[in-house]
């Protein structure tokens, strides 16, 4: 919950979602399949289960669900089976081990994307409850933004962008009252009006992607707090 002395006082909020470049580049954080390190993936290494711990204790069906839901991985069942079988033989503790297991179990390779990309994304999102954290941050932003304040959010994959897009759309419409529902003008006022005005989205240009390839999939959505 936002501090009471911040409610309605912030003129601008920028949310840069997901894992950061310094985190990806630090092998010891365990976020990247490109650098061998501990299979951790936690944003806060002092809290919760690491990726290795979760993969060693989770049921095959649960792993498959996470890969499908948070990684949009079409081979989720096959990869989950391979992960569980490998952990039975010898528990995985390194990012390289998980990447190799996933690559070997992927029946059809994408020549433009590493086979472990979706798996690492899915496990990271699950371990950190990232989508739930995004939804909570968006709700809190409405409380602290001042009228006319801007909410700017950078997302990097479709799951994040879907949440942001839906949030801005729903809060730009105001309350939806069923047709024919008997309500007085005073009751309608209490429901409030729309809380945001969507200002659009921006995508990275060719020059920006050339300078920073990691920006390739990013989407910046902007909205303005109304007086409601």
PDB file of C-alpha atoms in Angstrom:
ATOM      1  CA  UNK A   1       0.000   0.000   0.000  1.00  0.00           C
ATOM      2  CA  UNK A   2       1.341   3.478  -0.819  1.00  0.00           C
ATOM      3  CA  UNK A   3       2.276   5.776   2.035  1.00  0.00           C
ATOM      4  CA  UNK A   4      -0.568   8.146   2.961  1.00  0.00           C
ATOM      5  CA  UNK A   5       1.631  11.207   2.413  1.00  0.00           C
ATOM      6  CA  UNK A   6       2.187  10.217  -1.241  1.00  0.00           C
ATOM      7  CA  UNK A   7      -1.448   9.769  -2.246  1.00  0.00           C
ATOM      8  CA  UNK A   8      -2.242  12.063  -5.172  1.00  0.00           C
ATOM      9  CA  UNK A   9       1.163  13.768  -5.081  1.00  0.00           C
ATOM     10  CA  UNK A  10       3.318  12.025  -7.701  1.00  0.00           C
ATOM     11  CA  UNK A  11       3.590  13.736 -11.097  1.00  0.00           C
ATOM     12  CA  UNK A  12       5.218  10.870 -12.958  1.00  0.00           C
ATOM     13  CA  UNK A  13       5.849   7.133 -12.638  1.00  0.00           C
ATOM     14  CA  UNK A  14       8.103   5.069 -14.907  1.00  0.00           C
ATOM     15  CA  UNK A  15       7.963   1.284 -14.604  1.00  0.00           C
ATOM     16  CA  UNK A  16      10.687  -0.616 -16.482  1.00  0.00           C
ATOM     17  CA  UNK A  17       9.370  -4.161 -16.147  1.00  0.00           C
ATOM     18  CA  UNK A  18      11.203  -7.455 -15.927  1.00  0.00           C
ATOM     19  CA  UNK A  19      14.842  -8.320 -15.405  1.00  0.00           C
ATOM     20  CA  UNK A  20      17.506  -5.642 -15.947  1.00  0.00           C
ATOM     21  CA  UNK A  21      20.646  -5.810 -18.076  1.00  0.00           C
ATOM     22  CA  UNK A  22      22.956  -5.778 -15.005  1.00  0.00           C
ATOM     23  CA  UNK A  23      21.034  -8.746 -13.613  1.00  0.00           C
ATOM     24  CA  UNK A  24      21.238 -10.632 -16.913  1.00  0.00           C
ATOM     25  CA  UNK A  25      24.941  -9.910 -17.265  1.00  0.00           C
ATOM     26  CA  UNK A  26      25.791 -11.091 -13.735  1.00  0.00           C
ATOM     27  CA  UNK A  27      26.226 -14.863 -14.013  1.00  0.00           C
ATOM     28  CA  UNK A  28      25.921 -15.256 -10.247  1.00  0.00           C
ATOM     29  CA  UNK A  29      22.277 -14.110 -10.364  1.00  0.00           C
ATOM     30  CA  UNK A  30      21.344 -17.073 -12.551  1.00  0.00           C
ATOM     31  CA  UNK A  31      19.025 -15.256 -14.957  1.00  0.00           C
ATOM     32  CA  UNK A  32      20.791 -16.018 -18.235  1.00  0.00           C
ATOM     33  CA  UNK A  33      21.352 -19.229 -20.172  1.00  0.00           C
ATOM     34  CA  UNK A  34      24.202 -17.455 -21.968  1.00  0.00           C
ATOM     35  CA  UNK A  35      26.353 -17.356 -18.817  1.00  0.00           C
ATOM     36  CA  UNK A  36      26.860 -20.335 -16.541  1.00  0.00           C
ATOM     37  CA  UNK A  37      26.025 -19.617 -12.921  1.00  0.00           C
ATOM     38  CA  UNK A  38      23.898 -20.770  -9.990  1.00  0.00           C
ATOM     39  CA  UNK A  39      20.347 -21.631 -11.076  1.00  0.00           C
ATOM     40  CA  UNK A  40      18.773 -18.942  -8.904  1.00  0.00           C
ATOM     41  CA  UNK A  41      16.736 -16.304 -10.828  1.00  0.00           C
ATOM     42  CA  UNK A  42      15.375 -14.575  -7.705  1.00  0.00           C
ATOM     43  CA  UNK A  43      15.119 -10.782  -7.809  1.00  0.00           C
ATOM     44  CA  UNK A  44      15.807 -10.887  -4.060  1.00  0.00           C
ATOM     45  CA  UNK A  45      18.257 -13.762  -3.412  1.00  0.00           C
ATOM     46  CA  UNK A  46      17.399 -13.711   0.308  1.00  0.00           C
ATOM     47  CA  UNK A  47      13.712 -14.573  -0.157  1.00  0.00           C
ATOM     48  CA  UNK A  48      11.755 -17.541  -1.463  1.00  0.00           C
ATOM     49  CA  UNK A  49      12.801 -20.589  -3.456  1.00  0.00           C
ATOM     50  CA  UNK A  50      15.503 -20.418  -6.085  1.00  0.00           C
ATOM     51  CA  UNK A  51      14.751 -21.716  -9.574  1.00  0.00           C
ATOM     52  CA  UNK A  52      16.819 -24.834  -8.839  1.00  0.00           C
ATOM     53  CA  UNK A  53      14.909 -25.550  -5.624  1.00  0.00           C
ATOM     54  CA  UNK A  54      11.539 -25.133  -7.288  1.00  0.00           C
ATOM     55  CA  UNK A  55      12.414 -27.307 -10.296  1.00  0.00           C
ATOM     56  CA  UNK A  56      13.695 -30.041  -7.973  1.00  0.00           C
ATOM     57  CA  UNK A  57      10.489 -30.173  -5.924  1.00  0.00           C
ATOM     58  CA  UNK A  58       7.704 -29.258  -8.370  1.00  0.00           C
ATOM     59  CA  UNK A  59       5.474 -31.844 -10.028  1.00  0.00           C
ATOM     60  CA  UNK A  60       5.939 -32.446 -13.747  1.00  0.00           C
ATOM     61  CA  UNK A  61       2.430 -31.151 -14.482  1.00  0.00           C
ATOM     62  CA  UNK A  62       3.112 -27.947 -12.549  1.00  0.00           C
ATOM     63  CA  UNK A  63       6.357 -27.309 -14.431  1.00  0.00           C
ATOM     64  CA  UNK A  64       4.572 -27.896 -17.738  1.00  0.00           C
ATOM     65  CA  UNK A  65       1.832 -25.448 -16.728  1.00  0.00           C
ATOM     66  CA  UNK A  66       4.373 -22.755 -15.835  1.00  0.00           C
ATOM     67  CA  UNK A  67       6.278 -23.218 -19.108  1.00  0.00           C
ATOM     68  CA  UNK A  68       3.057 -23.046 -21.116  1.00  0.00           C
ATOM     69  CA  UNK A  69       1.460 -20.168 -19.186  1.00  0.00           C
ATOM     70  CA  UNK A  70       4.445 -17.902 -18.574  1.00  0.00           C
ATOM     71  CA  UNK A  71       6.713 -18.923 -21.438  1.00  0.00           C
ATOM     72  CA  UNK A  72       4.075 -19.693 -24.071  1.00  0.00           C
ATOM     73  CA  UNK A  73       6.202 -22.771 -24.756  1.00  0.00           C
ATOM     74  CA  UNK A  74       4.562 -25.173 -27.225  1.00  0.00           C
ATOM     75  CA  UNK A  75       6.753 -28.091 -26.090  1.00  0.00           C
ATOM     76  CA  UNK A  76       6.000 -27.521 -22.402  1.00  0.00           C
ATOM     77  CA  UNK A  77       5.075 -31.124 -21.571  1.00  0.00           C
ATOM     78  CA  UNK A  78       8.150 -32.617 -23.222  1.00  0.00           C
ATOM     79  CA  UNK A  79      10.465 -30.101 -21.580  1.00  0.00           C
ATOM     80  CA  UNK A  80       8.882 -30.598 -18.151  1.00  0.00           C
ATOM     81  CA  UNK A  81       9.361 -34.359 -18.480  1.00  0.00           C
ATOM     82  CA  UNK A  82      13.017 -33.906 -19.417  1.00  0.00           C
ATOM     83  CA  UNK A  83      13.615 -31.531 -16.492  1.00  0.00           C
ATOM     84  CA  UNK A  84      12.043 -33.905 -13.954  1.00  0.00           C
ATOM     85  CA  UNK A  85      13.939 -36.918 -15.323  1.00  0.00           C
ATOM     86  CA  UNK A  86      17.236 -35.054 -15.196  1.00  0.00           C
ATOM     87  CA  UNK A  87      16.625 -33.907 -11.632  1.00  0.00           C
ATOM     88  CA  UNK A  88      15.890 -37.495 -10.596  1.00  0.00           C
ATOM     89  CA  UNK A  89      19.245 -38.591 -11.991  1.00  0.00           C
ATOM     90  CA  UNK A  90      21.206 -35.622 -10.681  1.00  0.00           C
ATOM     91  CA  UNK A  91      19.673 -32.371  -9.385  1.00  0.00           C
ATOM     92  CA  UNK A  92      20.451 -29.378 -11.584  1.00  0.00           C
ATOM     93  CA  UNK A  93      22.091 -26.435  -9.828  1.00  0.00           C
ATOM     94  CA  UNK A  94      23.569 -24.481 -12.772  1.00  0.00           C
ATOM     95  CA  UNK A  95      22.008 -22.409 -15.551  1.00  0.00           C
ATOM     96  CA  UNK A  96      24.075 -24.235 -18.159  1.00  0.00           C
ATOM     97  CA  UNK A  97      22.614 -27.570 -17.065  1.00  0.00           C
ATOM     98  CA  UNK A  98      19.020 -26.382 -17.481  1.00  0.00           C
ATOM     99  CA  UNK A  99      19.787 -24.791 -20.852  1.00  0.00           C
ATOM    100  CA  UNK A 100      21.383 -28.015 -22.116  1.00  0.00           C
ATOM    101  CA  UNK A 101      18.484 -30.199 -20.941  1.00  0.00           C
ATOM    102  CA  UNK A 102      15.935 -27.924 -22.596  1.00  0.00           C
ATOM    103  CA  UNK A 103      17.923 -27.681 -25.837  1.00  0.00           C
ATOM    104  CA  UNK A 104      18.256 -31.464 -26.045  1.00  0.00           C
ATOM    105  CA  UNK A 105      14.538 -32.015 -25.375  1.00  0.00           C
ATOM    106  CA  UNK A 106      13.265 -29.410 -27.852  1.00  0.00           C
ATOM    107  CA  UNK A 107      12.134 -31.326 -30.967  1.00  0.00           C
ATOM    108  CA  UNK A 108      12.014 -28.341 -33.332  1.00  0.00           C
ATOM    109  CA  UNK A 109      14.588 -25.566 -33.036  1.00  0.00           C
ATOM    110  CA  UNK A 110      14.018 -21.897 -33.863  1.00  0.00           C
ATOM    111  CA  UNK A 111      17.098 -20.699 -35.732  1.00  0.00           C
ATOM    112  CA  UNK A 112      16.549 -17.145 -34.448  1.00  0.00           C
ATOM    113  CA  UNK A 113      16.022 -17.984 -30.758  1.00  0.00           C
ATOM    114  CA  UNK A 114      17.810 -20.178 -28.215  1.00  0.00           C
ATOM    115  CA  UNK A 115      15.622 -23.176 -27.222  1.00  0.00           C
ATOM    116  CA  UNK A 116      15.867 -22.226 -23.531  1.00  0.00           C
ATOM    117  CA  UNK A 117      14.618 -18.641 -23.966  1.00  0.00           C
ATOM    118  CA  UNK A 118      10.981 -19.351 -23.123  1.00  0.00           C
ATOM    119  CA  UNK A 119      11.822 -21.755 -20.295  1.00  0.00           C
ATOM    120  CA  UNK A 120      14.084 -19.258 -18.538  1.00  0.00           C
ATOM    121  CA  UNK A 121      11.458 -16.531 -18.929  1.00  0.00           C
ATOM    122  CA  UNK A 122       8.701 -18.747 -17.537  1.00  0.00           C
ATOM    123  CA  UNK A 123      10.651 -20.014 -14.533  1.00  0.00           C
ATOM    124  CA  UNK A 124      11.872 -16.504 -13.686  1.00  0.00           C
ATOM    125  CA  UNK A 125       8.348 -15.078 -13.831  1.00  0.00           C
ATOM    126  CA  UNK A 126       7.028 -17.884 -11.621  1.00  0.00           C
ATOM    127  CA  UNK A 127       9.817 -17.729  -9.037  1.00  0.00           C
ATOM    128  CA  UNK A 128       9.364 -13.965  -8.612  1.00  0.00           C
ATOM    129  CA  UNK A 129       5.557 -13.759  -8.997  1.00  0.00           C
ATOM    130  CA  UNK A 130       6.303 -11.062 -11.568  1.00  0.00           C
ATOM    131  CA  UNK A 131       2.870 -10.706 -13.128  1.00  0.00           C
ATOM    132  CA  UNK A 132       1.178 -10.405  -9.733  1.00  0.00           C
ATOM    133  CA  UNK A 133       3.747  -7.766  -8.750  1.00  0.00           C
ATOM    134  CA  UNK A 134       2.982  -5.817 -11.934  1.00  0.00           C
ATOM    135  CA  UNK A 135      -0.752  -5.843 -11.245  1.00  0.00           C
ATOM    136  CA  UNK A 136      -0.204  -4.623  -7.687  1.00  0.00           C
ATOM    137  CA  UNK A 137       2.121  -1.843  -8.847  1.00  0.00           C
ATOM    138  CA  UNK A 138      -0.418  -0.677 -11.427  1.00  0.00           C
ATOM    139  CA  UNK A 139      -3.202  -0.512  -8.841  1.00  0.00           C
ATOM    140  CA  UNK A 140      -0.982   1.431  -6.442  1.00  0.00           C
ATOM    141  CA  UNK A 141      -0.043   3.904  -9.171  1.00  0.00           C
ATOM    142  CA  UNK A 142      -3.627   5.163  -9.384  1.00  0.00           C
ATOM    143  CA  UNK A 143      -3.532   6.139  -5.709  1.00  0.00           C
ATOM    144  CA  UNK A 144      -0.302   8.126  -5.791  1.00  0.00           C
ATOM    145  CA  UNK A 145      -0.548   9.865  -9.178  1.00  0.00           C
ATOM    146  CA  UNK A 146      -1.657  13.491  -9.083  1.00  0.00           C
ATOM    147  CA  UNK A 147      -4.265  14.698 -11.602  1.00  0.00           C
ATOM    148  CA  UNK A 148      -2.387  15.187 -14.864  1.00  0.00           C
ATOM    149  CA  UNK A 149       0.415  12.886 -13.694  1.00  0.00           C
ATOM    150  CA  UNK A 150       1.878  10.516 -16.268  1.00  0.00           C
ATOM    151  CA  UNK A 151       2.169   6.734 -15.970  1.00  0.00           C
ATOM    152  CA  UNK A 152       4.808   5.318 -18.347  1.00  0.00           C
ATOM    153  CA  UNK A 153       5.397   1.575 -18.522  1.00  0.00           C
ATOM    154  CA  UNK A 154       7.980  -0.333 -20.558  1.00  0.00           C
ATOM    155  CA  UNK A 155       7.195  -4.014 -21.105  1.00  0.00           C
ATOM    156  CA  UNK A 156       9.334  -6.574 -22.889  1.00  0.00           C
ATOM    157  CA  UNK A 157       7.052  -9.486 -23.722  1.00  0.00           C
ATOM    158  CA  UNK A 158       3.400 -10.084 -24.537  1.00  0.00           C
ATOM    159  CA  UNK A 159       2.404 -11.273 -21.046  1.00  0.00           C
ATOM    160  CA  UNK A 160       3.525  -8.008 -19.458  1.00  0.00           C
ATOM    161  CA  UNK A 161       2.118  -5.841 -22.236  1.00  0.00           C
ATOM    162  CA  UNK A 162      -1.237  -7.616 -22.082  1.00  0.00           C
ATOM    163  CA  UNK A 163      -1.620  -6.722 -18.391  1.00  0.00           C
ATOM    164  CA  UNK A 164      -0.595  -3.099 -18.957  1.00  0.00           C
ATOM    165  CA  UNK A 165      -2.856  -2.687 -21.994  1.00  0.00           C
ATOM    166  CA  UNK A 166      -5.866  -4.154 -20.166  1.00  0.00           C
ATOM    167  CA  UNK A 167      -5.240  -1.989 -17.087  1.00  0.00           C
ATOM    168  CA  UNK A 168      -5.069   1.218 -19.112  1.00  0.00           C
ATOM    169  CA  UNK A 169      -8.102   0.289 -21.191  1.00  0.00           C
ATOM    170  CA  UNK A 170     -10.278  -0.585 -18.189  1.00  0.00           C
ATOM    171  CA  UNK A 171      -9.340   2.543 -16.252  1.00  0.00           C
ATOM    172  CA  UNK A 172      -9.858   4.764 -19.294  1.00  0.00           C
ATOM    173  CA  UNK A 173     -13.508   3.716 -19.603  1.00  0.00           C
ATOM    174  CA  UNK A 174     -14.873   4.429 -16.149  1.00  0.00           C
ATOM    175  CA  UNK A 175     -17.367   2.138 -14.371  1.00  0.00           C
ATOM    176  CA  UNK A 176     -19.491  -0.066 -16.616  1.00  0.00           C
ATOM    177  CA  UNK A 177     -23.143   0.009 -15.547  1.00  0.00           C
ATOM    178  CA  UNK A 178     -25.510  -2.602 -17.051  1.00  0.00           C
ATOM    179  CA  UNK A 179     -28.160  -1.119 -19.322  1.00  0.00           C
ATOM    180  CA  UNK A 180     -31.483  -0.625 -17.566  1.00  0.00           C
ATOM    181  CA  UNK A 181     -30.016  -0.725 -14.040  1.00  0.00           C
ATOM    182  CA  UNK A 182     -31.972   1.857 -11.996  1.00  0.00           C
ATOM    183  CA  UNK A 183     -29.451   4.300 -10.513  1.00  0.00           C
ATOM    184  CA  UNK A 184     -29.787   7.896  -9.413  1.00  0.00           C
ATOM    185  CA  UNK A 185     -27.430  10.619 -10.610  1.00  0.00           C
ATOM    186  CA  UNK A 186     -25.914  10.750  -7.120  1.00  0.00           C
ATOM    187  CA  UNK A 187     -25.190   7.003  -7.189  1.00  0.00           C
ATOM    188  CA  UNK A 188     -23.509   7.323 -10.572  1.00  0.00           C
ATOM    189  CA  UNK A 189     -21.298  10.136  -9.250  1.00  0.00           C
ATOM    190  CA  UNK A 190     -20.159   7.936  -6.359  1.00  0.00           C
ATOM    191  CA  UNK A 191     -18.965   5.318  -8.837  1.00  0.00           C
ATOM    192  CA  UNK A 192     -16.539   7.891 -10.218  1.00  0.00           C
ATOM    193  CA  UNK A 193     -15.438   8.508 -13.771  1.00  0.00           C
ATOM    194  CA  UNK A 194     -12.506   7.236 -15.753  1.00  0.00           C
ATOM    195  CA  UNK A 195      -9.207   7.417 -13.893  1.00  0.00           C
ATOM    196  CA  UNK A 196      -6.778   7.389 -16.820  1.00  0.00           C
ATOM    197  CA  UNK A 197      -6.519   8.818 -20.308  1.00  0.00           C
ATOM    198  CA  UNK A 198      -4.470   6.555 -22.555  1.00  0.00           C
ATOM    199  CA  UNK A 199      -1.945   8.556 -24.586  1.00  0.00           C
ATOM    200  CA  UNK A 200      -0.680   5.779 -26.834  1.00  0.00           C
ATOM    201  CA  UNK A 201       2.384   3.598 -27.201  1.00  0.00           C
ATOM    202  CA  UNK A 202       5.907   3.805 -28.620  1.00  0.00           C
ATOM    203  CA  UNK A 203       8.095   1.111 -30.168  1.00  0.00           C
ATOM    204  CA  UNK A 204      11.890   1.257 -30.565  1.00  0.00           C
ATOM    205  CA  UNK A 205      13.207   2.422 -33.920  1.00  0.00           C
ATOM    206  CA  UNK A 206      15.910   0.741 -35.974  1.00  0.00           C
ATOM    207  CA  UNK A 207      18.639   3.014 -34.613  1.00  0.00           C
ATOM    208  CA  UNK A 208      17.721   2.267 -31.003  1.00  0.00           C
ATOM    209  CA  UNK A 209      17.614  -1.485 -31.626  1.00  0.00           C
ATOM    210  CA  UNK A 210      20.994  -1.318 -33.365  1.00  0.00           C
ATOM    211  CA  UNK A 211      22.448   0.463 -30.326  1.00  0.00           C
ATOM    212  CA  UNK A 212      20.620  -1.689 -27.775  1.00  0.00           C
ATOM    213  CA  UNK A 213      19.408  -5.041 -29.194  1.00  0.00           C
ATOM    214  CA  UNK A 214      17.634  -5.876 -25.929  1.00  0.00           C
ATOM    215  CA  UNK A 215      15.161  -3.075 -26.661  1.00  0.00           C
ATOM    216  CA  UNK A 216      13.895  -4.928 -29.732  1.00  0.00           C
ATOM    217  CA  UNK A 217      10.745  -6.340 -28.102  1.00  0.00           C
ATOM    218  CA  UNK A 218       9.999  -3.387 -25.818  1.00  0.00           C
ATOM    219  CA  UNK A 219       6.739  -1.428 -25.804  1.00  0.00           C
ATOM    220  CA  UNK A 220       6.268   1.885 -23.976  1.00  0.00           C
ATOM    221  CA  UNK A 221       2.668   2.686 -23.040  1.00  0.00           C
ATOM    222  CA  UNK A 222       1.723   6.050 -21.537  1.00  0.00           C
ATOM    223  CA  UNK A 223      -1.396   7.239 -19.723  1.00  0.00           C
ATOM    224  CA  UNK A 224      -2.396  10.388 -17.844  1.00  0.00           C
ATOM    225  CA  UNK A 225      -4.237  10.518 -14.505  1.00  0.00           C
ATOM    226  CA  UNK A 226      -7.578  12.279 -14.739  1.00  0.00           C
ATOM    227  CA  UNK A 227      -9.364  14.333 -12.077  1.00  0.00           C
ATOM    228  CA  UNK A 228     -11.799  11.504 -11.275  1.00  0.00           C
TER     229      UNK A 228
END
